[in-house]
Each structure stands twice: as C-alpha cells, then as structure tokens.
Amino acid sequence: MQPAIILLSGGLDSATVLAIAREQGYACHTLSLDYGQRHRSELDAASELSRTQGASSHSVVKLDLTLFGGSALTDDSIAVPVSGSASGPGIPVTYVPARNTIMLSLALAKAETIGSNAIFFGANAVDYSGYPDCRPEYVAAYEVMANFATKAAVEGVRMTIHTPIIQLSKADIIRRGAALGVDFARTVSCYQADAAGSACGVCDACRIRRDGFLSAGISDPTRYQRTSP
C-alpha cells in the first residue's frame, strides 16, 4: 500500500476524503492542525475518525494562529455568523488567513519524510463559504509550487494534491461518505461546537451541513446543543 497524507479536520468533508483514500488502497496517515480554533471538539473527532477508519497514523501539529487573528475562528472579538448571514457577497469572517496553505505545507513536509507523493485535501468549491483557498485554481497552483519546492520532486517523485470532493455538492459528499461507511455522527462541522462536540445549529457550517443531509435524503445524525433550533 502506498502511503498518503490526509488532512483531517474532523468534519464530514475530510472524513469522506479519508474514506475515499482508503477505498483507493492508500495507507492513510492523517494530519490535523491545532491552530487555536474556537473549540477542540473537531480535533477530538479527527482522532476518533482516524482510529475508527483505519488510519495508519494520526498526527496533530500545534500552531497558534490566534497570534494573528483576523478570523471569527481565531479571534473571540469577531462574532461567528449565524443563520446564513455569511452567505452574502465577499469572503466571510470565518475565513482563516493562510490556513489551508499552512496545512498543505505541513502535509507536504510529512509526505516527504515518509516517502509519500500523495496528499488528500477536502477542499470543496460548490457548497462552501467563498474561501479563496478552496478553489480548484488554488489547489492547482499549490501543486505546481510543491513540485518546485521539494527534494523528492527534484529527484523525480512528483507530488499530487488529491481533491476528490472539490466539485461535489454537500449532498453528494454525504451520499459518497455514507456509501463508504463513514459514521457522520462522529464528525464535527460546527464553528462553535461545545466541549462534547454538540453543534450550535445556527452557524453557517451547521446550516450547510443540515441542508446537505436534507438534500441527500439521509437522516442527520448531528448532535445539537439544547439551545439550538
């Protein structure tokens, strides 16, 4: 089995990507970033998903992006948008500056150290929040850079960034994950989940997730906080 690095946030998108990589026969080494996000529930979910979905290893890199702030996910003074308020024009305040570039760079370093030429990344350009680092052209540009930047590529081992759900709707992602046996009850997508991983039910991540299950015709297993609608 060829090794692959899977960027795993603990949400349903990256859980589905992990399942896809395993289906394709890769030995999956999951990587999560503890960047000072509002809660640790997604990191706990990533660890559990790695265990239950048969990852070969799981690593968590700690890098405190609250030092820079600039996002509702790393700065408590910026409110998390609720009830679709981030769906208007412009990039929403839940965008974390350079987060995906940082995560891909960490995955690239991990890939070189274990002799992998495959990185799986759960970017999505359909049901997403307008983040510039989730677009296909961003991923393509990063892959070009990665193949200039690494010892492995210079020596002839080309790095590939796999984005198997980038053109899927949230409903299609859910259907794909369900077909591969992903236990979505173990995933955490909420921007402001509580310590137990229960979702707020009102942030944009919760709205997109709930609409996805409804459109997919699959029962939503998300645990909501008692104060949620």
PDB file of C-alpha atoms in Angstrom, residues 46-153:
ATOM      1  CA  ALA A  46     -10.323  13.755  13.961  1.00  0.00           C
ATOM      2  CA  SER A  47      -8.515  11.496  16.405  1.00  0.00           C
ATOM      3  CA  GLU A  48     -11.559   9.232  16.747  1.00  0.00           C
ATOM      4  CA  LEU A  49     -12.159   9.123  12.985  1.00  0.00           C
ATOM      5  CA  SER A  50      -8.533   8.186  12.408  1.00  0.00           C
ATOM      6  CA  ARG A  51      -8.914   5.284  14.810  1.00  0.00           C
ATOM      7  CA  THR A  52     -12.269   4.016  13.559  1.00  0.00           C
ATOM      8  CA  GLN A  53     -11.498   4.484   9.832  1.00  0.00           C
ATOM      9  CA  GLY A  54      -8.238   2.583   9.969  1.00  0.00           C
ATOM     10  CA  ALA A  55      -5.631   5.304   9.548  1.00  0.00           C
ATOM     11  CA  SER A  56      -2.045   4.089   9.751  1.00  0.00           C
ATOM     12  CA  SER A  57      -1.080   7.053  11.930  1.00  0.00           C
ATOM     13  CA  HIS A  58      -2.508  10.312  13.220  1.00  0.00           C
ATOM     14  CA  SER A  59      -0.555  13.479  13.955  1.00  0.00           C
ATOM     15  CA  VAL A  60      -1.633  16.829  15.381  1.00  0.00           C
ATOM     16  CA  VAL A  61       0.518  19.900  14.758  1.00  0.00           C
ATOM     17  CA  LYS A  62       0.074  22.799  17.174  1.00  0.00           C
ATOM     18  CA  LEU A  63       0.444  26.242  15.610  1.00  0.00           C
ATOM     19  CA  ASP A  64      -1.248  29.185  17.330  1.00  0.00           C
ATOM     20  CA  LEU A  65      -2.879  31.327  14.652  1.00  0.00           C
ATOM     21  CA  THR A  66      -4.640  33.396  17.325  1.00  0.00           C
ATOM     22  CA  LEU A  67      -1.404  35.400  17.363  1.00  0.00           C
ATOM     23  CA  PHE A  68      -2.572  36.860  14.042  1.00  0.00           C
ATOM     24  CA  GLY A  69      -6.356  36.678  14.476  1.00  0.00           C
ATOM     25  CA  GLY A  70      -8.294  38.109  11.562  1.00  0.00           C
ATOM     26  CA  SER A  71     -10.974  35.415  11.658  1.00  0.00           C
ATOM     27  CA  ALA A  72     -14.044  34.593  13.720  1.00  0.00           C
ATOM     28  CA  LEU A  73     -12.465  31.186  14.319  1.00  0.00           C
ATOM     29  CA  THR A  74      -9.266  32.597  15.848  1.00  0.00           C
ATOM     30  CA  ASP A  75     -10.421  35.873  17.401  1.00  0.00           C
ATOM     31  CA  ASP A  76     -13.130  35.838  20.072  1.00  0.00           C
ATOM     32  CA  SER A  77     -13.889  39.507  19.435  1.00  0.00           C
ATOM     33  CA  ILE A  78     -15.254  38.622  15.967  1.00  0.00           C
ATOM     34  CA  ALA A  79     -18.697  37.025  16.080  1.00  0.00           C
ATOM     35  CA  VAL A  80     -19.397  33.798  14.217  1.00  0.00           C
ATOM     36  CA  PRO A  81     -22.025  34.485  11.509  1.00  0.00           C
ATOM     37  CA  VAL A  82     -25.335  32.740  12.094  1.00  0.00           C
ATOM     38  CA  SER A  83     -28.493  31.939  10.125  1.00  0.00           C
ATOM     39  CA  GLY A  84     -26.950  32.453   6.719  1.00  0.00           C
ATOM     40  CA  SER A  85     -25.517  35.892   7.486  1.00  0.00           C
ATOM     41  CA  ALA A  86     -22.182  34.942   5.888  1.00  0.00           C
ATOM     42  CA  SER A  87     -23.755  33.909   2.592  1.00  0.00           C
ATOM     43  CA  GLY A  88     -23.736  37.405   1.055  1.00  0.00           C
ATOM     44  CA  PRO A  89     -21.080  38.929  -1.201  1.00  0.00           C
ATOM     45  CA  GLY A  90     -17.464  38.896  -0.137  1.00  0.00           C
ATOM     46  CA  ILE A  91     -15.351  36.451   1.824  1.00  0.00           C
ATOM     47  CA  PRO A  92     -16.892  35.674   5.250  1.00  0.00           C
ATOM     48  CA  VAL A  93     -15.154  36.367   8.545  1.00  0.00           C
ATOM     49  CA  THR A  94     -14.817  32.616   9.177  1.00  0.00           C
ATOM     50  CA  TYR A  95     -12.019  32.537   6.584  1.00  0.00           C
ATOM     51  CA  VAL A  96      -8.734  31.907   8.449  1.00  0.00           C
ATOM     52  CA  PRO A  97      -5.878  33.726   6.669  1.00  0.00           C
ATOM     53  CA  ALA A  98      -3.472  31.268   5.014  1.00  0.00           C
ATOM     54  CA  ARG A  99      -4.806  28.256   6.969  1.00  0.00           C
ATOM     55  CA  ASN A 100      -5.064  25.908   4.008  1.00  0.00           C
ATOM     56  CA  THR A 101      -1.663  26.968   2.702  1.00  0.00           C
ATOM     57  CA  ILE A 102      -0.172  26.260   6.122  1.00  0.00           C
ATOM     58  CA  MET A 103      -1.910  22.874   6.375  1.00  0.00           C
ATOM     59  CA  LEU A 104      -0.846  21.839   2.880  1.00  0.00           C
ATOM     60  CA  SER A 105       2.733  22.852   3.673  1.00  0.00           C
ATOM     61  CA  LEU A 106       2.717  20.712   6.798  1.00  0.00           C
ATOM     62  CA  ALA A 107       1.257  17.827   4.795  1.00  0.00           C
ATOM     63  CA  LEU A 108       3.966  18.329   2.176  1.00  0.00           C
ATOM     64  CA  ALA A 109       6.690  18.113   4.827  1.00  0.00           C
ATOM     65  CA  LYS A 110       5.111  14.983   6.314  1.00  0.00           C
ATOM     66  CA  ALA A 111       4.788  13.415   2.863  1.00  0.00           C
ATOM     67  CA  GLU A 112       8.482  13.892   2.130  1.00  0.00           C
ATOM     68  CA  THR A 113       9.535  12.362   5.433  1.00  0.00           C
ATOM     69  CA  ILE A 114       7.513   9.165   4.916  1.00  0.00           C
ATOM     70  CA  GLY A 115       8.148   8.789   1.192  1.00  0.00           C
ATOM     71  CA  SER A 116       4.640   9.691   0.041  1.00  0.00           C
ATOM     72  CA  ASN A 117       3.747  11.522  -3.161  1.00  0.00           C
ATOM     73  CA  ALA A 118       0.029  11.871  -2.396  1.00  0.00           C
ATOM     74  CA  ILE A 119      -1.802  14.448  -0.290  1.00  0.00           C
ATOM     75  CA  PHE A 120      -5.580  14.279   0.094  1.00  0.00           C
ATOM     76  CA  PHE A 121      -7.326  17.574   0.850  1.00  0.00           C
ATOM     77  CA  GLY A 122     -11.054  18.082   1.471  1.00  0.00           C
ATOM     78  CA  ALA A 123     -11.427  21.371  -0.403  1.00  0.00           C
ATOM     79  CA  ASN A 124     -14.856  21.989  -1.873  1.00  0.00           C
ATOM     80  CA  ALA A 125     -15.771  24.642  -4.444  1.00  0.00           C
ATOM     81  CA  VAL A 126     -19.543  24.058  -4.542  1.00  0.00           C
ATOM     82  CA  ASP A 127     -21.231  24.171  -1.117  1.00  0.00           C
ATOM     83  CA  TYR A 128     -18.512  26.185   0.568  1.00  0.00           C
ATOM     84  CA  SER A 129     -18.306  29.626   2.152  1.00  0.00           C
ATOM     85  CA  GLY A 130     -16.405  31.510  -0.545  1.00  0.00           C
ATOM     86  CA  TYR A 131     -12.917  30.805   0.778  1.00  0.00           C
ATOM     87  CA  PRO A 132     -10.238  31.593  -1.839  1.00  0.00           C
ATOM     88  CA  ASP A 133      -8.101  28.618  -0.761  1.00  0.00           C
ATOM     89  CA  CYS A 134     -10.826  26.094  -1.603  1.00  0.00           C
ATOM     90  CA  ARG A 135     -10.861  26.839  -5.336  1.00  0.00           C
ATOM     91  CA  PRO A 136      -9.510  24.393  -7.958  1.00  0.00           C
ATOM     92  CA  GLU A 137      -7.127  27.040  -9.319  1.00  0.00           C
ATOM     93  CA  TYR A 138      -5.611  27.476  -5.850  1.00  0.00           C
ATOM     94  CA  VAL A 139      -5.035  23.726  -5.486  1.00  0.00           C
ATOM     95  CA  ALA A 140      -3.520  23.517  -8.968  1.00  0.00           C
ATOM     96  CA  ALA A 141      -1.184  26.416  -8.201  1.00  0.00           C
ATOM     97  CA  TYR A 142      -0.127  24.870  -4.902  1.00  0.00           C
ATOM     98  CA  GLU A 143       0.643  21.560  -6.594  1.00  0.00           C
ATOM     99  CA  VAL A 144       2.880  23.346  -9.113  1.00  0.00           C
ATOM    100  CA  MET A 145       4.705  25.081  -6.270  1.00  0.00           C
ATOM    101  CA  ALA A 146       5.075  21.819  -4.330  1.00  0.00           C
ATOM    102  CA  ASN A 147       6.813  20.229  -7.271  1.00  0.00           C
ATOM    103  CA  PHE A 148       9.317  23.078  -7.419  1.00  0.00           C
ATOM    104  CA  ALA A 149       9.853  23.185  -3.666  1.00  0.00           C
ATOM    105  CA  THR A 150      10.670  19.636  -2.612  1.00  0.00           C
ATOM    106  CA  LYS A 151      13.725  17.421  -2.717  1.00  0.00           C
ATOM    107  CA  ALA A 152      11.525  14.495  -3.724  1.00  0.00           C
ATOM    108  CA  ALA A 153      10.180  16.315  -6.789  1.00  0.00           C
TER     109      ALA A 153
END
